[in-house]
mmCIF file of C-alpha atoms in Angstrom:
data_model
loop_
_atom_site.group_PDB
_atom_site.id
_atom_site.type_symbol
_atom_site.label_atom_id
_atom_site.label_comp_id
_atom_site.label_asym_id
_atom_site.label_seq_id
_atom_site.Cartn_x
_atom_site.Cartn_y
_atom_site.Cartn_z
ATOM 1 C CA MET A 1 2.360 -62.813 84.993
ATOM 2 C CA ASN A 2 1.043 -59.241 84.643
ATOM 3 C CA LYS A 3 2.693 -59.029 81.210
ATOM 4 C CA ALA A 4 0.792 -62.179 80.184
ATOM 5 C CA ALA A 5 -2.317 -60.700 81.379
ATOM 6 C CA VAL A 6 -1.936 -57.650 79.499
ATOM 7 C CA LEU A 7 -1.047 -59.564 76.250
ATOM 8 C CA ILE A 8 -4.116 -61.650 76.468
ATOM 9 C CA GLY A 9 -6.393 -58.623 77.210
ATOM 10 C CA TYR A 10 -4.715 -57.027 74.098
ATOM 11 C CA PHE A 11 -5.459 -59.790 71.672
ATOM 12 C CA LEU A 12 -9.296 -60.051 73.180
ATOM 13 C CA PHE A 13 -9.558 -56.390 72.252
ATOM 14 C CA LEU A 14 -8.336 -56.702 69.178
ATOM 15 C CA LEU A 15 -10.601 -59.812 68.096
ATOM 16 C CA LEU A 16 -13.431 -57.583 69.507
ATOM 17 C CA LEU A 17 -12.577 -54.687 67.447
ATOM 18 C CA LEU A 18 -12.152 -56.982 63.959
ATOM 19 C CA LYS A 19 -15.597 -58.355 64.802
ATOM 20 C CA LEU A 20 -17.066 -54.832 65.170
ATOM 21 C CA PHE A 21 -15.631 -53.622 62.125
ATOM 22 C CA GLU A 22 -15.734 -56.229 59.559
ATOM 23 C CA LYS A 23 -15.572 -54.034 57.047
ATOM 24 C CA ASP A 24 -12.154 -52.293 57.899
ATOM 25 C CA LYS A 25 -10.502 -55.675 59.050
ATOM 26 C CA LEU A 26 -7.545 -54.725 57.381
ATOM 27 C CA LYS A 27 -7.250 -51.389 58.573
ATOM 28 C CA VAL A 28 -7.899 -52.554 62.102
ATOM 29 C CA PHE A 29 -5.425 -55.482 62.091
ATOM 30 C CA LEU A 30 -2.464 -53.181 60.812
ATOM 31 C CA ILE A 31 -3.157 -50.823 63.701
ATOM 32 C CA GLY A 32 -3.041 -53.636 66.129
ATOM 33 C CA VAL A 33 0.178 -55.106 64.689
ATOM 34 C CA LEU A 34 1.907 -51.524 64.783
ATOM 35 C CA LEU A 35 0.692 -50.875 68.280
ATOM 36 C CA PHE A 36 1.702 -54.482 69.429
ATOM 37 C CA PRO A 37 5.325 -53.235 70.108
ATOM 38 C CA GLY A 38 4.264 -50.799 72.716
ATOM 39 C CA LEU A 39 3.191 -53.555 74.839
ATOM 40 C CA LEU A 40 6.642 -55.213 75.130
ATOM 41 C CA TYR A 41 8.126 -51.732 76.023
ATOM 42 C CA ILE A 42 8.998 -51.409 79.845
ATOM 43 C CA PRO A 43 10.069 -48.157 80.864
ATOM 44 C CA ILE A 44 13.041 -47.669 83.221
ATOM 45 C CA ASN A 45 12.973 -44.877 85.781
ATOM 46 C CA LEU A 46 16.762 -44.474 86.245
ATOM 47 C CA ASN A 47 17.461 -42.435 89.639
ATOM 48 C CA SER A 48 20.686 -44.199 90.691
ATOM 49 C CA GLU A 49 24.209 -45.310 90.162
ATOM 50 C CA VAL A 50 24.583 -46.697 86.462
ATOM 51 C CA GLY A 51 27.270 -47.895 84.088
ATOM 52 C CA ILE A 52 26.731 -46.903 80.232
ATOM 53 C CA LEU A 53 27.907 -48.259 77.306
ATOM 54 C CA GLY A 54 27.340 -45.729 74.442
ATOM 55 C CA LYS A 55 28.770 -43.351 71.702
ATOM 56 C CA ILE A 56 29.860 -39.797 72.107
ATOM 57 C CA ILE A 57 27.800 -37.987 69.526
ATOM 58 C CA ASP A 58 28.854 -34.004 70.549
ATOM 59 C CA LYS A 59 31.908 -32.827 72.497
ATOM 60 C CA ARG A 60 32.596 -29.045 73.051
ATOM 61 C CA GLY A 61 35.305 -28.883 75.589
ATOM 62 C CA ASN A 62 34.709 -30.846 78.382
ATOM 63 C CA TYR A 63 30.954 -30.946 77.720
ATOM 64 C CA TYR A 64 29.625 -34.328 76.086
ATOM 65 C CA THR A 65 26.663 -35.700 74.738
ATOM 66 C CA VAL A 66 26.496 -39.657 74.743
ATOM 67 C CA PHE A 67 23.957 -42.010 73.058
ATOM 68 C CA SER A 68 23.617 -44.975 75.345
ATOM 69 C CA LYS A 69 23.260 -48.486 73.734
ATOM 70 C CA LYS A 70 23.481 -50.355 77.132
ATOM 71 C CA ILE A 71 23.238 -49.588 80.911
ATOM 72 C CA TYR A 72 24.263 -51.675 83.827
ATOM 73 C CA TYR A 73 21.264 -51.422 86.137
ATOM 74 C CA GLU A 74 20.015 -53.444 89.002
ATOM 75 C CA ASN A 75 23.116 -55.785 88.661
ATOM 76 C CA GLN A 76 22.424 -56.675 84.996
ATOM 77 C CA TRP A 77 23.226 -55.105 81.699
ATOM 78 C CA GLN A 78 20.238 -54.050 79.800
ATOM 79 C CA LYS A 79 19.455 -52.274 76.285
ATOM 80 C CA TYR A 80 18.644 -49.056 76.686
ATOM 81 C CA ARG A 81 18.806 -46.159 74.069
ATOM 82 C CA ASN A 82 18.982 -42.479 75.240
ATOM 83 C CA TYR A 83 20.678 -39.283 74.968
ATOM 84 C CA TYR A 84 22.585 -37.860 77.916
ATOM 85 C CA LYS A 85 24.610 -34.566 78.401
ATOM 86 C CA PHE A 86 27.344 -34.486 81.097
ATOM 87 C CA TYR A 87 30.500 -32.795 82.092
ATOM 88 C CA TYR A 88 33.871 -34.556 82.575
ATOM 89 C CA GLY A 89 36.966 -32.702 82.895
ATOM 90 C CA GLU A 90 39.230 -35.523 83.871
ATOM 91 C CA PHE A 91 42.332 -36.197 82.014
ATOM 92 C CA SER A 92 42.377 -39.178 79.849
ATOM 93 C CA THR A 93 45.467 -40.918 78.243
ATOM 94 C CA VAL A 94 43.277 -41.697 75.127
ATOM 95 C CA PRO A 95 41.651 -38.662 73.332
ATOM 96 C CA ILE A 96 37.878 -38.799 73.955
ATOM 97 C CA THR A 97 36.459 -37.532 70.521
ATOM 98 C CA THR A 98 33.177 -37.621 68.712
ATOM 99 C CA GLY A 99 32.411 -41.126 67.595
ATOM 100 C CA LYS A 100 34.346 -42.789 70.277
ATOM 101 C CA ASN A 101 32.541 -45.916 72.149
ATOM 102 C CA VAL A 102 32.834 -45.296 75.808
ATOM 103 C CA TYR A 103 32.060 -46.922 78.963
ATOM 104 C CA ILE A 104 30.685 -44.273 81.663
ATOM 105 C CA TYR A 105 30.166 -44.830 85.502
ATOM 106 C CA GLY A 106 28.048 -42.078 87.178
ATOM 107 C CA THR A 107 24.773 -41.177 88.646
ATOM 108 C CA ILE A 108 21.655 -40.173 86.749
ATOM 109 C CA GLU A 109 19.160 -37.918 88.560
ATOM 110 C CA ASN A 110 16.135 -36.486 86.825
ATOM 111 C CA ASP A 111 17.857 -37.325 83.481
ATOM 112 C CA PHE A 112 21.042 -35.379 84.193
ATOM 113 C CA LEU A 113 24.395 -37.808 84.179
ATOM 114 C CA ARG A 114 27.088 -37.033 86.731
ATOM 115 C CA ALA A 115 29.945 -38.547 85.257
ATOM 116 C CA GLU A 116 32.548 -39.834 87.773
ATOM 117 C CA TYR A 117 34.407 -42.300 85.448
ATOM 118 C CA MET A 118 34.885 -42.643 81.706
ATOM 119 C CA ALA A 119 37.079 -44.839 79.857
ATOM 120 C CA PRO A 120 37.152 -44.535 75.675
ATOM 121 C CA ALA A 121 37.909 -47.390 73.357
ATOM 122 C CA ASN A 122 40.074 -47.348 70.701
ATOM 123 C CA ASN A 123 37.778 -47.248 67.865
ATOM 124 C CA ASN A 124 37.105 -45.006 64.792
ATOM 125 C CA SER A 125 33.806 -43.796 63.556
ATOM 126 C CA ILE A 126 32.563 -41.665 60.674
ATOM 127 C CA MET A 127 31.439 -38.941 63.408
ATOM 128 C CA LYS A 128 35.173 -38.172 63.858
ATOM 129 C CA ILE A 129 34.359 -35.923 60.896
ATOM 130 C CA LYS A 130 32.247 -33.688 63.258
ATOM 131 C CA ASP A 131 35.135 -33.393 65.651
ATOM 132 C CA LEU A 132 37.398 -32.152 62.779
ATOM 133 C CA ALA A 133 34.697 -29.829 61.666
ATOM 134 C CA THR A 134 34.357 -28.569 65.204
ATOM 135 C CA ASN A 135 38.037 -28.222 65.767
ATOM 136 C CA ARG A 136 38.497 -26.438 62.346
ATOM 137 C CA LEU A 137 35.999 -23.981 63.277
ATOM 138 C CA SER A 138 37.723 -23.373 66.695
ATOM 139 C CA GLU A 139 40.809 -22.690 65.009
ATOM 140 C CA ASN A 140 39.179 -19.985 62.558
ATOM 141 C CA ILE A 141 36.898 -18.373 64.879
ATOM 142 C CA GLN A 142 38.771 -16.823 67.894
ATOM 143 C CA ASN A 143 35.528 -15.158 69.631
ATOM 144 C CA THR A 144 33.966 -17.695 71.934
ATOM 145 C CA GLU A 145 30.429 -16.151 71.465
ATOM 146 C CA ALA A 146 30.637 -16.260 67.844
ATOM 147 C CA LEU A 147 31.931 -19.669 67.884
ATOM 148 C CA ASP A 148 29.107 -20.912 70.135
ATOM 149 C CA ILE A 149 26.359 -19.493 67.632
ATOM 150 C CA LEU A 150 28.183 -20.434 64.513
ATOM 151 C CA THR A 151 28.812 -24.006 65.716
ATOM 152 C CA SER A 152 25.250 -24.444 67.028
ATOM 153 C CA SER A 153 23.610 -23.121 63.967
ATOM 154 C CA PHE A 154 25.378 -25.907 61.749
ATOM 155 C CA MET A 155 25.647 -28.555 64.380
ATOM 156 C CA GLY A 156 23.164 -27.672 67.367
ATOM 157 C CA ASN A 157 23.781 -27.991 70.876
ATOM 158 C CA ILE A 158 24.298 -24.304 72.072
ATOM 159 C CA ARG A 159 26.075 -23.587 75.184
ATOM 160 C CA ASP A 160 24.988 -19.975 76.096
ATOM 161 C CA LYS A 161 21.436 -20.293 76.023
ATOM 162 C CA GLU A 162 20.159 -17.396 78.532
ATOM 163 C CA VAL A 163 19.655 -14.909 75.724
ATOM 164 C CA PHE A 164 17.877 -16.772 73.384
ATOM 165 C CA GLN A 165 15.748 -18.636 75.930
ATOM 166 C CA LYS A 166 14.405 -15.663 77.437
ATOM 167 C CA THR A 167 13.217 -14.284 73.998
ATOM 168 C CA GLY A 168 11.775 -17.719 72.934
ATOM 169 C CA THR A 169 14.281 -18.172 70.034
ATOM 170 C CA LEU A 170 16.471 -20.884 71.364
ATOM 171 C CA HIS A 171 14.874 -23.236 68.838
ATOM 172 C CA LEU A 172 16.457 -21.362 66.120
ATOM 173 C CA PHE A 173 19.934 -22.383 67.393
ATOM 174 C CA ALA A 174 19.216 -26.096 68.001
ATOM 175 C CA VAL A 175 19.066 -28.134 64.951
ATOM 176 C CA SER A 176 15.595 -28.770 63.954
ATOM 177 C CA GLY A 177 13.696 -29.418 60.896
ATOM 178 C CA MET A 178 14.307 -25.754 59.774
ATOM 179 C CA HIS A 179 17.794 -26.094 59.719
ATOM 180 C CA VAL A 180 17.820 -29.313 57.734
ATOM 181 C CA TYR A 181 15.424 -27.798 54.785
ATOM 182 C CA ILE A 182 17.602 -24.785 54.791
ATOM 183 C CA ILE A 183 20.757 -26.956 54.115
ATOM 184 C CA TYR A 184 18.559 -29.027 51.742
ATOM 185 C CA SER A 185 17.805 -26.074 49.765
ATOM 186 C CA MET A 186 21.246 -24.890 49.538
ATOM 187 C CA ILE A 187 22.299 -28.597 48.231
ATOM 188 C CA SER A 188 19.475 -28.428 45.791
ATOM 189 C CA PHE A 189 20.125 -24.865 44.634
ATOM 190 C CA PHE A 190 24.105 -25.403 43.657
ATOM 191 C CA LEU A 191 23.463 -29.260 42.107
ATOM 192 C CA ASN A 192 20.615 -27.746 39.849
ATOM 193 C CA PHE A 193 23.304 -26.192 37.909
ATOM 194 C CA PHE A 194 25.375 -29.332 37.572
ATOM 195 C CA ILE A 195 23.065 -32.121 37.178
ATOM 196 C CA LEU A 196 20.096 -32.167 34.832
ATOM 197 C CA LYS A 197 18.553 -35.691 35.417
ATOM 198 C CA ARG A 198 15.886 -35.193 37.860
ATOM 199 C CA ASN A 199 16.235 -38.565 39.330
ATOM 200 C CA LEU A 200 19.884 -38.481 39.968
ATOM 201 C CA ARG A 201 19.392 -35.181 41.561
ATOM 202 C CA LEU A 202 16.975 -36.809 43.812
ATOM 203 C CA ILE A 203 19.525 -39.495 44.637
ATOM 204 C CA LEU A 204 22.283 -37.020 45.347
ATOM 205 C CA TYR A 205 19.944 -34.876 47.475
ATOM 206 C CA SER A 206 18.961 -37.880 49.689
ATOM 207 C CA THR A 207 22.721 -38.986 50.102
ATOM 208 C CA ILE A 208 24.366 -35.509 51.184
ATOM 209 C CA ILE A 209 21.541 -34.709 53.485
ATOM 210 C CA THR A 210 21.529 -38.128 55.063
ATOM 211 C CA PHE A 211 25.397 -37.623 55.504
ATOM 212 C CA TYR A 212 24.561 -34.067 57.455
ATOM 213 C CA LEU A 213 23.260 -36.195 60.165
ATOM 214 C CA VAL A 214 26.805 -37.233 61.258
ATOM 215 C CA PHE A 215 27.119 -33.432 62.006
ATOM 216 C CA THR A 216 23.924 -33.159 64.331
ATOM 217 C CA GLY A 217 24.571 -36.143 66.305
ATOM 218 C CA PHE A 218 21.425 -37.929 65.155
ATOM 219 C CA THR A 219 19.303 -35.841 67.245
ATOM 220 C CA PRO A 220 15.432 -36.688 67.144
ATOM 221 C CA SER A 221 14.447 -33.611 65.266
ATOM 222 C CA SER A 222 17.117 -33.735 62.609
ATOM 223 C CA VAL A 223 16.574 -37.370 62.083
ATOM 224 C CA ARG A 224 12.746 -36.934 61.481
ATOM 225 C CA ALA A 225 13.448 -34.236 59.140
ATOM 226 C CA VAL A 226 15.946 -35.814 57.219
ATOM 227 C CA SER A 227 13.882 -39.201 57.265
ATOM 228 C CA LEU A 228 10.751 -37.241 55.957
ATOM 229 C CA LEU A 229 12.695 -35.524 52.974
ATOM 230 C CA VAL A 230 14.717 -38.853 52.008
ATOM 231 C CA THR A 231 11.253 -41.013 52.170
ATOM 232 C CA LEU A 232 9.620 -38.111 49.983
ATOM 233 C CA ASN A 233 12.395 -38.185 47.549
ATOM 234 C CA LEU A 234 12.197 -42.206 47.321
ATOM 235 C CA PHE A 235 8.455 -41.878 46.346
ATOM 236 C CA ARG A 236 9.218 -39.127 44.036
ATOM 237 C CA LEU A 237 11.882 -41.291 42.166
ATOM 238 C CA PHE A 238 9.321 -43.767 41.479
ATOM 239 C CA ASP A 239 6.397 -41.457 40.929
ATOM 240 C CA VAL A 240 4.419 -42.726 43.529
ATOM 241 C CA PRO A 241 2.140 -39.971 45.025
ATOM 242 C CA VAL A 242 1.817 -39.861 48.906
ATOM 243 C CA SER A 243 0.599 -37.938 51.692
ATOM 244 C CA SER A 244 3.252 -36.213 53.689
ATOM 245 C CA PHE A 245 1.004 -36.801 56.876
ATOM 246 C CA ASN A 246 1.360 -40.484 56.135
ATOM 247 C CA ILE A 247 5.175 -40.363 55.857
ATOM 248 C CA LEU A 248 5.625 -38.039 59.018
ATOM 249 C CA GLY A 249 3.154 -40.668 60.797
ATOM 250 C CA LEU A 250 5.442 -43.701 59.557
ATOM 251 C CA ILE A 251 8.808 -41.939 60.422
ATOM 252 C CA GLY A 252 7.264 -41.153 64.052
ATOM 253 C CA TYR A 253 6.283 -44.388 64.614
ATOM 254 C CA LEU A 254 9.790 -46.137 63.323
ATOM 255 C CA ASN A 255 11.511 -43.612 65.363
ATOM 256 C CA LEU A 256 9.815 -44.678 68.689
ATOM 257 C CA LEU A 257 9.986 -48.307 67.713
ATOM 258 C CA PHE A 258 13.826 -48.018 67.822
ATOM 259 C CA PHE A 259 14.137 -45.373 70.258
ATOM 260 C CA PRO A 260 11.034 -45.441 72.592
ATOM 261 C CA ASN A 261 12.305 -42.872 75.085
ATOM 262 C CA ASN A 262 11.970 -40.285 72.523
ATOM 263 C CA LEU A 263 8.218 -40.398 73.558
ATOM 264 C CA MET A 264 9.220 -38.604 76.622
ATOM 265 C CA ASN A 265 12.108 -36.230 74.633
ATOM 266 C CA VAL A 266 10.791 -32.743 74.653
ATOM 267 C CA SER A 267 12.636 -32.061 71.388
ATOM 268 C CA PHE A 268 10.862 -35.178 69.950
ATOM 269 C CA GLN A 269 7.419 -33.759 71.048
ATOM 270 C CA MET A 270 7.894 -30.414 69.851
ATOM 271 C CA SER A 271 9.696 -31.339 66.433
ATOM 272 C CA TYR A 272 6.734 -33.590 65.455
ATOM 273 C CA ALA A 273 4.028 -30.938 66.738
ATOM 274 C CA ALA A 274 5.534 -28.186 64.723
ATOM 275 C CA THR A 275 6.100 -30.228 61.836
ATOM 276 C CA PHE A 276 2.694 -31.315 61.690
ATOM 277 C CA MET A 277 1.158 -27.831 62.123
ATOM 278 C CA ILE A 278 3.512 -26.501 59.113
ATOM 279 C CA LEU A 279 2.375 -29.381 56.808
ATOM 280 C CA PHE A 280 -1.303 -28.737 57.695
ATOM 281 C CA SER A 281 -0.701 -24.998 56.964
ATOM 282 C CA MET A 282 1.177 -25.615 53.802
ATOM 283 C CA ASN A 283 -1.917 -28.127 52.346
ATOM 284 C CA HIS A 284 -4.326 -24.975 53.111
ATOM 285 C CA ILE A 285 -2.142 -22.080 51.645
ATOM 286 C CA GLU A 286 -1.258 -21.554 48.035
ATOM 287 C CA ASN A 287 0.430 -18.190 47.857
ATOM 288 C CA GLN A 288 4.268 -18.534 48.325
ATOM 289 C CA TYR A 289 4.830 -15.421 50.014
ATOM 290 C CA PHE A 290 1.981 -16.323 52.713
ATOM 291 C CA ARG A 291 3.430 -19.862 53.038
ATOM 292 C CA SER A 292 6.759 -18.352 54.134
ATOM 293 C CA LEU A 293 5.121 -16.269 56.636
ATOM 294 C CA SER A 294 2.750 -18.815 58.148
ATOM 295 C CA VAL A 295 5.720 -21.424 59.009
ATOM 296 C CA PRO A 296 7.119 -19.620 62.017
ATOM 297 C CA ILE A 297 3.507 -18.975 63.392
ATOM 298 C CA ALA A 298 2.222 -22.424 62.489
ATOM 299 C CA ALA A 299 5.373 -24.036 64.417
ATOM 300 C CA TYR A 300 4.752 -21.704 67.395
ATOM 301 C CA VAL A 301 1.155 -22.683 67.576
ATOM 302 C CA GLY A 302 2.274 -26.263 67.458
ATOM 303 C CA ILE A 303 4.795 -26.218 70.151
ATOM 304 C CA PHE A 304 2.846 -23.762 72.360
ATOM 305 C CA PRO A 305 1.261 -26.324 74.705
ATOM 306 C CA ILE A 306 3.993 -28.474 74.972
ATOM 307 C CA ALA A 307 6.466 -25.737 75.992
ATOM 308 C CA LEU A 308 3.787 -24.501 78.558
ATOM 309 C CA ILE A 309 3.334 -27.989 79.846
ATOM 310 C CA HIS A 310 7.178 -28.707 80.328
ATOM 311 C CA PHE A 311 8.361 -25.468 81.115
ATOM 312 C CA GLY A 312 5.447 -23.662 82.673
ATOM 313 C CA GLU A 313 6.254 -20.390 80.900
ATOM 314 C CA ILE A 314 5.887 -19.111 77.073
ATOM 315 C CA SER A 315 7.792 -16.116 75.512
ATOM 316 C CA LEU A 316 5.422 -14.091 73.265
ATOM 317 C CA ILE A 317 8.220 -12.122 71.758
ATOM 318 C CA GLY A 318 9.729 -14.966 70.081
ATOM 319 C CA LEU A 319 6.580 -15.283 67.872
ATOM 320 C CA PHE A 320 7.493 -11.651 66.303
ATOM 321 C CA ILE A 321 11.260 -12.096 66.112
ATOM 322 C CA THR A 322 11.249 -15.577 64.875
ATOM 323 C CA PRO A 323 10.224 -14.529 61.288
ATOM 324 C CA ILE A 324 13.017 -11.902 61.328
ATOM 325 C CA LEU A 325 15.775 -14.128 62.124
ATOM 326 C CA THR A 326 14.813 -17.108 59.957
ATOM 327 C CA PRO A 327 16.210 -15.723 56.827
ATOM 328 C CA ALA A 328 19.354 -14.885 58.828
ATOM 329 C CA ILE A 329 19.671 -17.985 60.189
ATOM 330 C CA SER A 330 20.284 -19.476 56.444
ATOM 331 C CA LEU A 331 23.216 -16.900 55.978
ATOM 332 C CA LEU A 332 24.714 -17.833 59.465
ATOM 333 C CA ILE A 333 24.697 -21.695 58.443
ATOM 334 C CA LEU A 334 26.421 -20.573 55.171
ATOM 335 C CA CYS A 335 29.014 -18.739 57.305
ATOM 336 C CA SER A 336 29.775 -21.757 59.552
ATOM 337 C CA VAL A 337 30.033 -24.098 56.675
ATOM 338 C CA LEU A 338 32.533 -21.451 54.737
ATOM 339 C CA SER A 339 34.528 -20.904 57.995
ATOM 340 C CA ILE A 340 35.072 -24.357 58.155
ATOM 341 C CA LEU A 341 35.989 -25.111 54.503
ATOM 342 C CA LEU A 342 37.740 -21.790 53.641
ATOM 343 C CA PRO A 343 41.203 -20.446 54.999
ATOM 344 C CA PHE A 344 40.436 -16.754 54.205
ATOM 345 C CA ASN A 345 40.451 -14.267 57.122
ATOM 346 C CA PHE A 346 37.873 -12.013 55.832
ATOM 347 C CA VAL A 347 35.373 -15.077 55.749
ATOM 348 C CA HIS A 348 36.269 -15.708 59.452
ATOM 349 C CA SER A 349 35.955 -11.944 60.118
ATOM 350 C CA PHE A 350 32.658 -11.433 58.756
ATOM 351 C CA SER A 351 31.366 -14.636 60.065
ATOM 352 C CA THR A 352 32.086 -13.480 63.698
ATOM 353 C CA PHE A 353 30.743 -9.894 63.010
ATOM 354 C CA PHE A 354 27.323 -11.269 61.668
ATOM 355 C CA ALA A 355 27.039 -13.974 64.518
ATOM 356 C CA LEU A 356 27.697 -11.314 67.255
ATOM 357 C CA SER A 357 25.276 -9.162 65.434
ATOM 358 C CA ILE A 358 22.483 -11.585 65.625
ATOM 359 C CA LYS A 359 23.223 -12.109 69.297
ATOM 360 C CA ASN A 360 23.369 -8.525 69.904
ATOM 361 C CA PHE A 361 19.925 -7.987 68.054
ATOM 362 C CA VAL A 362 18.028 -10.766 70.069
ATOM 363 C CA ASN A 363 19.699 -8.864 73.288
ATOM 364 C CA LEU A 364 17.561 -6.162 72.465
ATOM 365 C CA PHE A 365 14.512 -7.877 73.619
ATOM 366 C CA THR A 366 15.458 -9.605 76.671
ATOM 367 C CA PHE A 367 13.559 -6.768 78.328
ATOM 368 C CA TRP A 368 10.527 -8.625 77.815
ATOM 369 C CA GLU A 369 10.403 -11.435 80.321
ATOM 370 C CA PRO A 370 8.795 -14.774 79.498
ATOM 371 C CA ILE A 371 5.286 -15.082 80.981
ATOM 372 C CA GLU A 372 5.217 -17.660 83.846
ATOM 373 C CA PHE A 373 1.622 -19.376 84.869
ATOM 374 C CA ASN A 374 1.078 -21.063 87.871
ATOM 375 C CA SER A 375 -2.004 -22.903 86.391
ATOM 376 C CA LEU A 376 -1.961 -24.411 82.934
ATOM 377 C CA PHE A 377 -5.779 -24.389 82.650
ATOM 378 C CA ILE A 378 -6.375 -20.845 81.690
ATOM 379 C CA PRO A 379 -3.269 -20.653 78.914
ATOM 380 C CA LEU A 380 -4.191 -24.005 77.601
ATOM 381 C CA PHE A 381 -7.946 -23.042 77.252
ATOM 382 C CA LEU A 382 -6.632 -19.749 75.407
ATOM 383 C CA TRP A 383 -4.370 -21.719 73.157
ATOM 384 C CA SER A 384 -7.274 -24.103 72.217
ATOM 385 C CA PHE A 385 -9.198 -21.012 71.142
ATOM 386 C CA ILE A 386 -6.359 -19.569 69.281
ATOM 387 C CA PHE A 387 -5.726 -23.248 67.631
ATOM 388 C CA LEU A 388 -9.305 -23.243 66.459
ATOM 389 C CA LEU A 389 -9.239 -19.757 65.142
ATOM 390 C CA TYR A 390 -6.076 -20.448 63.394
ATOM 391 C CA ILE A 391 -7.653 -23.563 61.665
ATOM 392 C CA TRP A 392 -10.911 -21.779 60.964
ATOM 393 C CA LEU A 393 -8.667 -19.011 58.882
ATOM 394 C CA LEU A 394 -6.915 -21.578 57.282
ATOM 395 C CA GLN A 395 -10.230 -22.942 56.072
ATOM 396 C CA VAL A 396 -11.836 -19.535 55.073
ATOM 397 C CA LYS A 397 -8.562 -18.815 53.059
ATOM 398 C CA GLU A 398 -8.840 -21.780 51.089
ATOM 399 C CA LYS A 399 -12.524 -21.245 50.315
ATOM 400 C CA ARG A 400 -11.727 -17.767 49.003
ATOM 401 C CA THR A 401 -8.706 -18.903 46.916
ATOM 402 C CA PRO A 402 -10.093 -18.765 43.075
ATOM 403 C CA ILE A 403 -10.072 -22.255 41.349
#
């Protein structure tokens, strides 16, 4: 009955808007159509025993990440797409690998899954490639700290978070748009030497970077970045001019249409906020040097309020370390890929040395503790001032740019 009342109220409100904005009827109608699926979504508060049918998308030892397809909740199976991390150390006669469909029984408390039983199905998936890559890296890199850093730089989901969390550099080791763009740049660099036709290059770029999602486990941030690049390439293929903001909005809408629970996902929120600010900055800066310099600053301005609201603290040192580490992440990703593909010991030794060097460098700044806030009003007010100042500086910079 409540649902029917909401739908009736929605349609009446839509008719009123169509009447008030007669000149923009098409825009109002399209917005109304896009918002309609949100009325049908019913959030489920899971803090109880559940059964989960899903697919394992990441495995590091006995630590797993599952993407749920259905859940058994309140005595019935319901469609429910979400990500859950959990530990399961029980022996299984059937190997539990990345890409396996599984049934899990356990308890969910505050989005944390305590798995009591897990049964895998005998099925194969393209995501098995991720398991092969992870195992290959484990064989070649003996140092566990270096292995964790190299694996996470390419596939995300770092295990030892403490050092990077303290310094505000954890986002550099969780696959995000930056990692996707770095890998995309590497692909572009190598293919440009062998393929001269632009359209063929665009198709190959898009195909290879889409395949990379297998290694990331289709995380919200990697899906957003890949979708943005592939969609832009599609429009370039047909020489259709398009706004990056419109594409970002379309991808965000489609993402929420299929995975509505991502709206409350911190990674989803920070990813889109950071990308919006980066695109906004790129549109106001012409100089390539200042563009590169502004990327970490723009991303930081975008994610600041979200990090503050969710974690109640912020690390300012990360703002200064990130621009220094960003070029190093490119080499770290390359080391990870080469350590998977090549059997040479000198490659593995250098990759281990470089990964540990990065961690030791970041460790030098752990003395600077994150700033904790009991009240959000003052820091959010200060962020609003910084945000307006940043926008003003971009506008001034644009006006001073010679035509």
